[in-house]
Short mmCIF file of N, CA and C in Angstrom, two decimals:
data_model
loop_
_atom_site.label_atom_id
_atom_site.label_comp_id
_atom_site.label_asym_id
_atom_site.label_seq_id
_atom_site.Cartn_x
_atom_site.Cartn_y
_atom_site.Cartn_z
N UNK A 628 14.60 100.61 -49.44
CA UNK A 628 13.57 100.89 -48.45
C UNK A 628 12.44 99.87 -48.54
N UNK A 629 12.03 99.56 -49.75
CA UNK A 629 10.96 98.57 -49.92
C UNK A 629 11.38 97.21 -49.40
N UNK A 630 12.61 96.84 -49.67
CA UNK A 630 13.12 95.55 -49.20
C UNK A 630 13.09 95.51 -47.67
N UNK A 631 13.51 96.60 -47.05
CA UNK A 631 13.46 96.66 -45.58
C UNK A 631 12.03 96.53 -45.06
N UNK A 632 11.10 97.17 -45.74
CA UNK A 632 9.69 97.08 -45.31
C UNK A 632 9.17 95.65 -45.43
N UNK A 633 9.47 95.01 -46.55
CA UNK A 633 9.02 93.62 -46.73
C UNK A 633 9.68 92.70 -45.70
N UNK A 634 10.93 92.95 -45.40
CA UNK A 634 11.63 92.14 -44.40
C UNK A 634 10.98 92.29 -43.03
N UNK A 635 10.59 93.51 -42.69
CA UNK A 635 9.90 93.74 -41.41
C UNK A 635 8.53 93.05 -41.40
N UNK A 636 7.84 93.09 -42.53
CA UNK A 636 6.55 92.41 -42.61
C UNK A 636 6.73 90.90 -42.44
N UNK A 637 7.83 90.37 -42.98
CA UNK A 637 8.10 88.94 -42.83
C UNK A 637 8.42 88.57 -41.39
N UNK A 638 8.99 89.51 -40.63
CA UNK A 638 9.23 89.25 -39.20
C UNK A 638 7.90 88.99 -38.48
N UNK A 639 6.87 89.68 -38.93
CA UNK A 639 5.55 89.52 -38.32
C UNK A 639 4.79 88.32 -38.88
N UNK A 640 5.07 87.96 -40.13
CA UNK A 640 4.32 86.87 -40.78
C UNK A 640 5.27 86.12 -41.72
N UNK A 641 6.13 85.29 -41.16
CA UNK A 641 7.17 84.65 -41.96
C UNK A 641 6.64 83.59 -42.92
N UNK A 642 5.39 83.20 -42.82
CA UNK A 642 4.81 82.19 -43.71
C UNK A 642 4.01 82.80 -44.85
N UNK A 643 4.12 84.09 -45.04
CA UNK A 643 3.37 84.77 -46.09
C UNK A 643 4.13 84.65 -47.41
N UNK A 644 3.70 83.71 -48.23
CA UNK A 644 4.42 83.44 -49.49
C UNK A 644 4.40 84.63 -50.44
N UNK A 645 3.34 85.40 -50.41
CA UNK A 645 3.24 86.57 -51.30
C UNK A 645 4.35 87.58 -50.99
N UNK A 646 4.66 87.72 -49.71
CA UNK A 646 5.74 88.65 -49.33
C UNK A 646 7.08 88.20 -49.89
N UNK A 647 7.36 86.90 -49.83
CA UNK A 647 8.60 86.39 -50.40
C UNK A 647 8.63 86.59 -51.91
N UNK A 648 7.50 86.36 -52.54
CA UNK A 648 7.38 86.55 -53.99
C UNK A 648 7.66 88.00 -54.38
N UNK A 649 7.04 88.92 -53.67
CA UNK A 649 7.27 90.35 -53.95
C UNK A 649 8.71 90.74 -53.64
N UNK A 650 9.25 90.21 -52.57
CA UNK A 650 10.63 90.49 -52.19
C UNK A 650 11.58 89.99 -53.29
N UNK A 651 11.29 88.83 -53.84
CA UNK A 651 12.10 88.30 -54.94
C UNK A 651 12.14 89.26 -56.12
N UNK A 652 11.00 89.85 -56.45
CA UNK A 652 10.97 90.81 -57.56
C UNK A 652 11.78 92.07 -57.24
N UNK A 653 11.74 92.49 -55.99
CA UNK A 653 12.54 93.65 -55.61
C UNK A 653 14.04 93.35 -55.76
N UNK A 654 14.43 92.15 -55.36
CA UNK A 654 15.83 91.77 -55.53
C UNK A 654 16.20 91.68 -57.02
N UNK A 655 15.27 91.22 -57.85
CA UNK A 655 15.54 91.20 -59.29
C UNK A 655 15.81 92.60 -59.83
N UNK A 656 15.02 93.56 -59.36
CA UNK A 656 15.22 94.95 -59.81
C UNK A 656 16.60 95.47 -59.44
N UNK A 657 17.11 94.98 -58.32
CA UNK A 657 18.46 95.38 -57.89
C UNK A 657 19.54 94.52 -58.54
N UNK A 658 19.11 93.54 -59.35
CA UNK A 658 20.02 92.58 -59.98
C UNK A 658 20.80 91.78 -58.94
N UNK A 659 20.16 91.54 -57.81
CA UNK A 659 20.69 90.69 -56.75
C UNK A 659 20.03 89.32 -56.94
N UNK A 660 20.59 88.55 -57.86
CA UNK A 660 19.94 87.32 -58.29
C UNK A 660 19.96 86.22 -57.22
N UNK A 661 20.99 86.18 -56.42
CA UNK A 661 21.06 85.16 -55.37
C UNK A 661 19.94 85.35 -54.35
N UNK A 662 19.76 86.59 -53.89
CA UNK A 662 18.67 86.85 -52.93
C UNK A 662 17.30 86.70 -53.58
N UNK A 663 17.20 87.03 -54.86
CA UNK A 663 15.93 86.82 -55.58
C UNK A 663 15.59 85.33 -55.62
N UNK A 664 16.58 84.52 -55.98
CA UNK A 664 16.38 83.07 -56.03
C UNK A 664 15.95 82.55 -54.66
N UNK A 665 16.64 82.99 -53.63
CA UNK A 665 16.30 82.54 -52.26
C UNK A 665 14.88 82.96 -51.87
N UNK A 666 14.50 84.17 -52.22
CA UNK A 666 13.15 84.64 -51.88
C UNK A 666 12.09 83.82 -52.61
N UNK A 667 12.31 83.55 -53.89
CA UNK A 667 11.33 82.76 -54.64
C UNK A 667 11.28 81.32 -54.11
N UNK A 668 12.42 80.78 -53.72
CA UNK A 668 12.42 79.43 -53.13
C UNK A 668 11.65 79.41 -51.82
N UNK A 669 11.79 80.46 -51.02
CA UNK A 669 11.03 80.54 -49.77
C UNK A 669 9.53 80.65 -50.04
N UNK A 670 9.18 81.36 -51.10
CA UNK A 670 7.76 81.44 -51.47
C UNK A 670 7.23 80.04 -51.82
N UNK A 671 8.07 79.26 -52.48
CA UNK A 671 7.65 77.91 -52.89
C UNK A 671 7.57 76.92 -51.73
N UNK A 672 8.23 77.20 -50.62
CA UNK A 672 8.20 76.23 -49.52
C UNK A 672 6.79 76.06 -48.97
N UNK A 673 6.02 77.12 -48.93
CA UNK A 673 4.66 77.03 -48.42
C UNK A 673 3.61 76.92 -49.53
N UNK A 674 4.02 77.13 -50.76
CA UNK A 674 3.09 77.04 -51.89
C UNK A 674 3.83 76.39 -53.07
N UNK A 675 4.17 75.10 -52.95
CA UNK A 675 5.06 74.46 -53.92
C UNK A 675 4.47 74.23 -55.31
N UNK A 676 3.17 74.40 -55.47
CA UNK A 676 2.57 74.14 -56.78
C UNK A 676 2.18 75.43 -57.51
N UNK A 677 2.59 76.57 -57.00
CA UNK A 677 2.21 77.84 -57.60
C UNK A 677 3.03 78.08 -58.88
N UNK A 678 2.38 78.06 -60.05
CA UNK A 678 3.13 78.22 -61.30
C UNK A 678 3.78 79.60 -61.44
N UNK A 679 3.17 80.63 -60.85
CA UNK A 679 3.74 81.97 -60.93
C UNK A 679 5.06 82.04 -60.17
N UNK A 680 5.12 81.36 -59.03
CA UNK A 680 6.35 81.33 -58.25
C UNK A 680 7.44 80.56 -59.00
N UNK A 681 7.05 79.46 -59.63
CA UNK A 681 8.02 78.68 -60.41
C UNK A 681 8.56 79.50 -61.59
N UNK A 682 7.67 80.22 -62.24
CA UNK A 682 8.09 81.06 -63.37
C UNK A 682 9.06 82.15 -62.91
N UNK A 683 8.75 82.80 -61.80
CA UNK A 683 9.62 83.86 -61.29
C UNK A 683 10.98 83.29 -60.89
N UNK A 684 10.96 82.13 -60.25
CA UNK A 684 12.22 81.49 -59.87
C UNK A 684 13.01 81.12 -61.12
N UNK A 685 12.34 80.61 -62.14
CA UNK A 685 13.03 80.26 -63.38
C UNK A 685 13.71 81.48 -63.99
N UNK A 686 13.00 82.60 -64.00
CA UNK A 686 13.58 83.82 -64.55
C UNK A 686 14.83 84.24 -63.78
N UNK A 687 14.75 84.18 -62.45
CA UNK A 687 15.90 84.55 -61.62
C UNK A 687 17.06 83.58 -61.87
N UNK A 688 16.75 82.31 -62.04
CA UNK A 688 17.79 81.32 -62.31
C UNK A 688 18.47 81.56 -63.66
N UNK A 689 17.69 81.98 -64.65
CA UNK A 689 18.28 82.33 -65.96
C UNK A 689 19.24 83.49 -65.79
N UNK A 690 18.82 84.49 -65.03
CA UNK A 690 19.68 85.65 -64.79
C UNK A 690 20.98 85.25 -64.09
N UNK A 691 20.90 84.21 -63.26
CA UNK A 691 22.08 83.72 -62.55
C UNK A 691 22.81 82.64 -63.35
N UNK A 692 22.37 82.43 -64.59
CA UNK A 692 22.96 81.46 -65.52
C UNK A 692 22.90 80.03 -65.00
N UNK A 693 21.85 79.72 -64.27
CA UNK A 693 21.59 78.35 -63.81
C UNK A 693 20.47 77.77 -64.68
N UNK A 694 20.84 77.49 -65.93
CA UNK A 694 19.86 77.19 -66.97
C UNK A 694 19.11 75.88 -66.76
N UNK A 695 19.77 74.83 -66.33
CA UNK A 695 19.09 73.55 -66.16
C UNK A 695 17.98 73.64 -65.12
N UNK A 696 18.28 74.28 -64.00
CA UNK A 696 17.26 74.46 -62.96
C UNK A 696 16.13 75.35 -63.47
N UNK A 697 16.50 76.38 -64.21
CA UNK A 697 15.49 77.29 -64.75
C UNK A 697 14.53 76.54 -65.67
N UNK A 698 15.07 75.69 -66.54
CA UNK A 698 14.22 74.93 -67.46
C UNK A 698 13.21 74.08 -66.71
N UNK A 699 13.65 73.45 -65.63
CA UNK A 699 12.74 72.61 -64.85
C UNK A 699 11.59 73.43 -64.25
N UNK A 700 11.89 74.62 -63.77
CA UNK A 700 10.83 75.45 -63.18
C UNK A 700 9.91 76.02 -64.25
N UNK A 701 10.45 76.37 -65.42
CA UNK A 701 9.58 76.80 -66.52
C UNK A 701 8.65 75.66 -66.92
N UNK A 702 9.18 74.44 -67.01
CA UNK A 702 8.35 73.29 -67.38
C UNK A 702 7.23 73.08 -66.36
N UNK A 703 7.55 73.20 -65.08
CA UNK A 703 6.54 73.06 -64.04
C UNK A 703 5.44 74.11 -64.23
N UNK A 704 5.84 75.35 -64.49
CA UNK A 704 4.86 76.42 -64.67
C UNK A 704 3.96 76.13 -65.87
N UNK A 705 4.55 75.62 -66.95
CA UNK A 705 3.76 75.30 -68.15
C UNK A 705 2.80 74.15 -67.86
N UNK A 706 3.30 73.13 -67.20
CA UNK A 706 2.46 71.96 -66.90
C UNK A 706 1.31 72.29 -65.96
N UNK A 707 1.43 73.32 -65.17
CA UNK A 707 0.40 73.73 -64.23
C UNK A 707 -0.29 75.01 -64.70
N UNK A 708 -0.55 75.07 -65.96
CA UNK A 708 -1.11 76.21 -66.67
C UNK A 708 -2.30 76.85 -65.96
N UNK A 709 -2.11 78.07 -65.44
CA UNK A 709 -3.25 78.75 -64.82
C UNK A 709 -4.07 79.55 -65.83
N UNK A 710 -3.47 79.82 -66.99
CA UNK A 710 -4.11 80.69 -67.97
C UNK A 710 -3.37 80.51 -69.29
N UNK A 711 -4.09 80.26 -70.35
CA UNK A 711 -3.44 79.97 -71.63
C UNK A 711 -2.55 81.11 -72.14
N UNK A 712 -3.02 82.32 -72.03
CA UNK A 712 -2.24 83.46 -72.52
C UNK A 712 -0.92 83.61 -71.74
N UNK A 713 -1.00 83.50 -70.43
CA UNK A 713 0.20 83.58 -69.59
C UNK A 713 1.14 82.42 -69.89
N UNK A 714 0.59 81.23 -69.99
CA UNK A 714 1.41 80.05 -70.23
C UNK A 714 2.09 80.12 -71.59
N UNK A 715 1.44 80.72 -72.57
CA UNK A 715 2.06 80.90 -73.88
C UNK A 715 3.34 81.73 -73.76
N UNK A 716 3.32 82.74 -72.93
CA UNK A 716 4.51 83.57 -72.72
C UNK A 716 5.61 82.77 -72.02
N UNK A 717 5.23 81.91 -71.08
CA UNK A 717 6.22 81.06 -70.41
C UNK A 717 6.82 80.08 -71.42
N UNK A 718 6.01 79.57 -72.33
CA UNK A 718 6.53 78.71 -73.40
C UNK A 718 7.57 79.45 -74.24
N UNK A 719 7.31 80.71 -74.51
CA UNK A 719 8.27 81.51 -75.27
C UNK A 719 9.59 81.66 -74.50
N UNK A 720 9.49 81.87 -73.20
CA UNK A 720 10.70 82.02 -72.38
C UNK A 720 11.51 80.73 -72.40
N UNK A 721 10.84 79.60 -72.26
CA UNK A 721 11.55 78.32 -72.29
C UNK A 721 12.10 78.04 -73.68
N UNK A 722 11.36 78.42 -74.71
CA UNK A 722 11.85 78.24 -76.08
C UNK A 722 13.13 79.04 -76.30
N UNK A 723 13.16 80.24 -75.77
CA UNK A 723 14.36 81.07 -75.88
C UNK A 723 15.55 80.40 -75.22
N UNK A 724 15.32 79.78 -74.08
CA UNK A 724 16.37 79.07 -73.36
C UNK A 724 16.88 77.89 -74.20
N UNK A 725 15.95 77.12 -74.76
CA UNK A 725 16.37 75.99 -75.59
C UNK A 725 17.11 76.43 -76.84
N UNK A 726 16.67 77.51 -77.43
CA UNK A 726 17.30 77.97 -78.67
C UNK A 726 18.65 78.64 -78.41
N UNK A 727 18.67 79.57 -77.48
CA UNK A 727 19.88 80.38 -77.27
C UNK A 727 20.94 79.72 -76.40
N UNK A 728 20.54 78.87 -75.47
CA UNK A 728 21.49 78.27 -74.54
C UNK A 728 21.82 76.84 -74.95
N UNK A 729 20.79 76.04 -75.21
CA UNK A 729 21.01 74.62 -75.52
C UNK A 729 21.20 74.34 -77.01
N UNK A 730 20.94 75.35 -77.85
CA UNK A 730 21.04 75.19 -79.30
C UNK A 730 20.16 74.03 -79.79
N UNK A 731 18.99 73.91 -79.19
CA UNK A 731 18.03 72.85 -79.52
C UNK A 731 16.87 73.49 -80.29
N UNK A 732 17.04 73.55 -81.60
CA UNK A 732 16.08 74.23 -82.46
C UNK A 732 14.72 73.53 -82.45
N UNK A 733 14.74 72.21 -82.51
CA UNK A 733 13.48 71.46 -82.57
C UNK A 733 12.62 71.68 -81.34
N UNK A 734 13.22 71.60 -80.15
CA UNK A 734 12.45 71.82 -78.93
C UNK A 734 11.96 73.26 -78.85
N UNK A 735 12.81 74.20 -79.25
CA UNK A 735 12.40 75.61 -79.25
C UNK A 735 11.18 75.81 -80.15
N UNK A 736 11.22 75.25 -81.35
CA UNK A 736 10.08 75.39 -82.27
C UNK A 736 8.82 74.72 -81.71
N UNK A 737 8.97 73.56 -81.09
CA UNK A 737 7.81 72.88 -80.50
C UNK A 737 7.19 73.73 -79.40
N UNK A 738 8.02 74.34 -78.58
CA UNK A 738 7.51 75.20 -77.51
C UNK A 738 6.80 76.44 -78.08
N UNK A 739 7.35 77.01 -79.14
CA UNK A 739 6.71 78.17 -79.75
C UNK A 739 5.40 77.78 -80.42
N UNK A 740 5.37 76.61 -81.01
CA UNK A 740 4.11 76.13 -81.61
C UNK A 740 3.08 75.87 -80.51
N UNK A 741 3.53 75.39 -79.36
CA UNK A 741 2.64 75.21 -78.21
C UNK A 741 2.11 76.58 -77.76
N UNK A 742 2.97 77.58 -77.81
CA UNK A 742 2.54 78.93 -77.42
C UNK A 742 1.42 79.44 -78.31
N UNK A 743 1.52 79.21 -79.62
CA UNK A 743 0.46 79.71 -80.51
C UNK A 743 -0.80 78.85 -80.43
N UNK A 744 -0.66 77.61 -80.00
CA UNK A 744 -1.86 76.80 -79.75
C UNK A 744 -2.58 77.34 -78.51
N UNK A 745 -1.80 77.67 -77.48
CA UNK A 745 -2.39 78.21 -76.25
C UNK A 745 -3.00 79.60 -76.46
N UNK A 746 -2.34 80.40 -77.29
CA UNK A 746 -2.80 81.77 -77.54
C UNK A 746 -2.63 82.06 -79.02
N UNK A 747 -3.66 81.81 -79.78
CA UNK A 747 -3.57 81.92 -81.25
C UNK A 747 -3.32 83.36 -81.72
N UNK A 748 -3.50 84.33 -80.85
CA UNK A 748 -3.25 85.73 -81.22
C UNK A 748 -1.87 86.22 -80.81
N UNK A 749 -1.01 85.32 -80.37
CA UNK A 749 0.32 85.69 -79.88
C UNK A 749 1.25 85.96 -81.07
N UNK A 750 1.21 87.17 -81.55
CA UNK A 750 2.02 87.53 -82.73
C UNK A 750 3.52 87.46 -82.43
N UNK A 751 3.91 87.69 -81.19
CA UNK A 751 5.33 87.59 -80.84
C UNK A 751 5.85 86.17 -80.99
N UNK A 752 5.03 85.18 -80.65
CA UNK A 752 5.45 83.78 -80.81
C UNK A 752 5.63 83.46 -82.29
N UNK A 753 4.72 83.95 -83.14
CA UNK A 753 4.88 83.75 -84.58
C UNK A 753 6.17 84.42 -85.08
N UNK A 754 6.45 85.61 -84.56
CA UNK A 754 7.68 86.30 -84.95
C UNK A 754 8.90 85.49 -84.51
N UNK A 755 8.86 84.95 -83.31
CA UNK A 755 9.97 84.12 -82.83
C UNK A 755 10.15 82.88 -83.71
N UNK A 756 9.05 82.27 -84.11
CA UNK A 756 9.12 81.11 -85.02
C UNK A 756 9.79 81.54 -86.32
N UNK A 757 9.36 82.67 -86.85
CA UNK A 757 9.97 83.19 -88.08
C UNK A 757 11.46 83.43 -87.92
N UNK A 758 11.86 83.97 -86.78
CA UNK A 758 13.28 84.24 -86.54
C UNK A 758 14.11 82.96 -86.57
N UNK A 759 13.59 81.90 -85.96
CA UNK A 759 14.33 80.63 -85.96
C UNK A 759 14.43 80.10 -87.38
N UNK A 760 13.32 80.12 -88.11
CA UNK A 760 13.38 79.64 -89.49
C UNK A 760 14.33 80.48 -90.34
N UNK A 761 14.29 81.79 -90.14
CA UNK A 761 15.18 82.66 -90.92
C UNK A 761 16.64 82.37 -90.61
N UNK A 762 16.96 82.22 -89.34
CA UNK A 762 18.34 81.97 -88.93
C UNK A 762 18.83 80.58 -89.34
N UNK A 763 17.90 79.67 -89.61
CA UNK A 763 18.29 78.32 -90.05
C UNK A 763 18.08 78.14 -91.55
N UNK A 764 17.96 79.24 -92.25
CA UNK A 764 17.85 79.27 -93.72
C UNK A 764 16.62 78.59 -94.29
N UNK A 765 15.54 78.53 -93.53
CA UNK A 765 14.26 78.08 -94.05
C UNK A 765 13.42 79.33 -94.29
N UNK A 766 13.81 80.06 -95.34
CA UNK A 766 13.25 81.38 -95.59
C UNK A 766 11.76 81.34 -95.91
N UNK A 767 11.32 80.33 -96.64
CA UNK A 767 9.89 80.22 -96.95
C UNK A 767 9.05 80.09 -95.68
N UNK A 768 9.49 79.23 -94.77
CA UNK A 768 8.76 79.07 -93.50
C UNK A 768 8.84 80.34 -92.67
N UNK A 769 9.96 81.03 -92.74
CA UNK A 769 10.10 82.30 -92.01
C UNK A 769 9.08 83.31 -92.52
N UNK A 770 8.98 83.44 -93.82
CA UNK A 770 8.03 84.39 -94.40
C UNK A 770 6.61 84.05 -93.96
N UNK A 771 6.25 82.77 -93.99
CA UNK A 771 4.90 82.36 -93.56
C UNK A 771 4.66 82.74 -92.10
N UNK A 772 5.65 82.50 -91.25
CA UNK A 772 5.48 82.83 -89.82
C UNK A 772 5.37 84.33 -89.62
N UNK A 773 6.21 85.10 -90.31
CA UNK A 773 6.13 86.56 -90.19
C UNK A 773 4.77 87.07 -90.69
N UNK A 774 4.29 86.51 -91.78
CA UNK A 774 2.98 86.94 -92.29
C UNK A 774 1.86 86.60 -91.31
N UNK A 775 1.98 85.46 -90.65
CA UNK A 775 0.99 85.10 -89.63
C UNK A 775 1.04 86.09 -88.46
N UNK A 776 2.24 86.50 -88.08
CA UNK A 776 2.38 87.49 -87.01
C UNK A 776 1.73 88.81 -87.42
N UNK A 777 1.95 89.21 -88.67
CA UNK A 777 1.37 90.46 -89.18
C UNK A 777 -0.15 90.35 -89.25
N UNK A 778 -0.64 89.17 -89.65
CA UNK A 778 -2.09 88.97 -89.70
C UNK A 778 -2.71 89.09 -88.31
N UNK A 779 -2.01 88.58 -87.30
CA UNK A 779 -2.51 88.65 -85.92
C UNK A 779 -2.42 90.07 -85.36
N UNK A 780 -1.37 90.80 -85.79
CA UNK A 780 -1.17 92.15 -85.27
C UNK A 780 -0.55 93.02 -86.37
N UNK A 781 -1.39 93.70 -87.14
CA UNK A 781 -0.88 94.54 -88.24
C UNK A 781 0.05 95.68 -87.79
N UNK A 782 0.13 95.95 -86.51
CA UNK A 782 1.02 96.99 -86.00
C UNK A 782 2.37 96.42 -85.55
N UNK A 783 2.62 95.15 -85.78
CA UNK A 783 3.87 94.51 -85.37
C UNK A 783 4.98 94.89 -86.36
N UNK A 784 5.64 96.01 -86.10
CA UNK A 784 6.65 96.51 -87.02
C UNK A 784 7.87 95.58 -87.10
N UNK A 785 8.15 94.85 -86.03
CA UNK A 785 9.27 93.90 -86.04
C UNK A 785 9.00 92.79 -87.05
N UNK A 786 7.77 92.28 -87.07
CA UNK A 786 7.43 91.23 -88.02
C UNK A 786 7.54 91.75 -89.45
N UNK A 787 7.11 92.99 -89.69
CA UNK A 787 7.26 93.58 -91.03
C UNK A 787 8.73 93.68 -91.42
N UNK A 788 9.55 94.16 -90.48
CA UNK A 788 10.98 94.32 -90.77
C UNK A 788 11.64 92.98 -91.07
N UNK A 789 11.35 91.98 -90.23
CA UNK A 789 11.94 90.65 -90.43
C UNK A 789 11.43 90.02 -91.72
N UNK A 790 10.15 90.21 -92.00
CA UNK A 790 9.57 89.69 -93.24
C UNK A 790 10.23 90.34 -94.44
N UNK A 791 10.49 91.63 -94.35
CA UNK A 791 11.16 92.34 -95.44
C UNK A 791 12.54 91.74 -95.71
N UNK A 792 13.27 91.43 -94.65
CA UNK A 792 14.60 90.84 -94.83
C UNK A 792 14.49 89.46 -95.49
N UNK A 793 13.49 88.68 -95.07
CA UNK A 793 13.31 87.35 -95.65
C UNK A 793 12.88 87.45 -97.11
N UNK A 794 11.99 88.39 -97.40
CA UNK A 794 11.57 88.59 -98.80
C UNK A 794 12.75 89.04 -99.66
N UNK A 795 13.58 89.91 -99.13
CA UNK A 795 14.77 90.38 -99.85
C UNK A 795 15.70 89.20 -100.16
N UNK A 796 15.87 88.35 -99.16
CA UNK A 796 16.73 87.17 -99.32
C UNK A 796 16.21 86.25 -100.43
N UNK A 797 14.89 86.18 -100.60
CA UNK A 797 14.28 85.35 -101.65
C UNK A 797 14.21 86.09 -102.99
N UNK A 798 14.72 87.30 -103.02
CA UNK A 798 14.74 88.12 -104.24
C UNK A 798 13.36 88.68 -104.62
N UNK A 799 12.48 88.80 -103.63
CA UNK A 799 11.19 89.46 -103.84
C UNK A 799 11.37 90.92 -103.44
N UNK A 800 12.05 91.67 -104.31
CA UNK A 800 12.48 93.02 -103.98
C UNK A 800 11.30 93.97 -103.75
N UNK A 801 10.34 93.96 -104.67
CA UNK A 801 9.20 94.87 -104.53
C UNK A 801 8.42 94.60 -103.25
N UNK A 802 8.16 93.33 -102.96
CA UNK A 802 7.44 92.96 -101.75
C UNK A 802 8.23 93.34 -100.50
N UNK A 803 9.55 93.20 -100.60
CA UNK A 803 10.42 93.57 -99.50
C UNK A 803 10.34 95.06 -99.21
N UNK A 804 10.36 95.86 -100.23
CA UNK A 804 10.28 97.32 -100.06
C UNK A 804 8.95 97.70 -99.41
N UNK A 805 7.87 97.04 -99.84
CA UNK A 805 6.55 97.30 -99.25
C UNK A 805 6.58 96.97 -97.76
N UNK A 806 7.16 95.82 -97.41
CA UNK A 806 7.23 95.42 -96.00
C UNK A 806 8.10 96.37 -95.20
N UNK A 807 9.22 96.82 -95.77
CA UNK A 807 10.08 97.79 -95.08
C UNK A 807 9.32 99.10 -94.84
N UNK A 808 8.56 99.53 -95.84
CA UNK A 808 7.77 100.75 -95.68
C UNK A 808 6.71 100.59 -94.58
N UNK A 809 6.10 99.41 -94.50
CA UNK A 809 5.11 99.15 -93.44
C UNK A 809 5.80 99.19 -92.08
N UNK A 810 7.02 98.65 -92.02
CA UNK A 810 7.75 98.66 -90.76
C UNK A 810 8.01 100.10 -90.33
#
């Protein structure tokens, strides 16, 4: 019903980029990625420098497994940073793409480090950094990153849990139990 309403509104004002943007999100909710991509592209035709539109298109492209195009739109959104906190989250999304799809650990870590520079309180970015270090057997660096995440957000139970696993791996059993209990 909402899609039909937006479509009717577009009949009256076909150059309204916000309507295409909202329509794209509705298609995402339906997991109709092709129509979501098309809606976001239409939003960009009249507002080609909008980083929010590029980010939304990138997300839809990831869902459609069009990773190379998605990376380019994420990069555009980052380069046109409207807000450090928001851009830090976009850096995390692109880092995930580089790590999980391209298996490019170095670029993923650089993007996550950029995220914490943009938003020093982003405990999730620190946790993501810790996860990469842990998975690549750099346990000491993982522990440091998890501790930084915990310092930024003492309620981050995921960071406590991951830190506990890293501490256990290093044979710091008592510290690991404390971290598990905190989690």
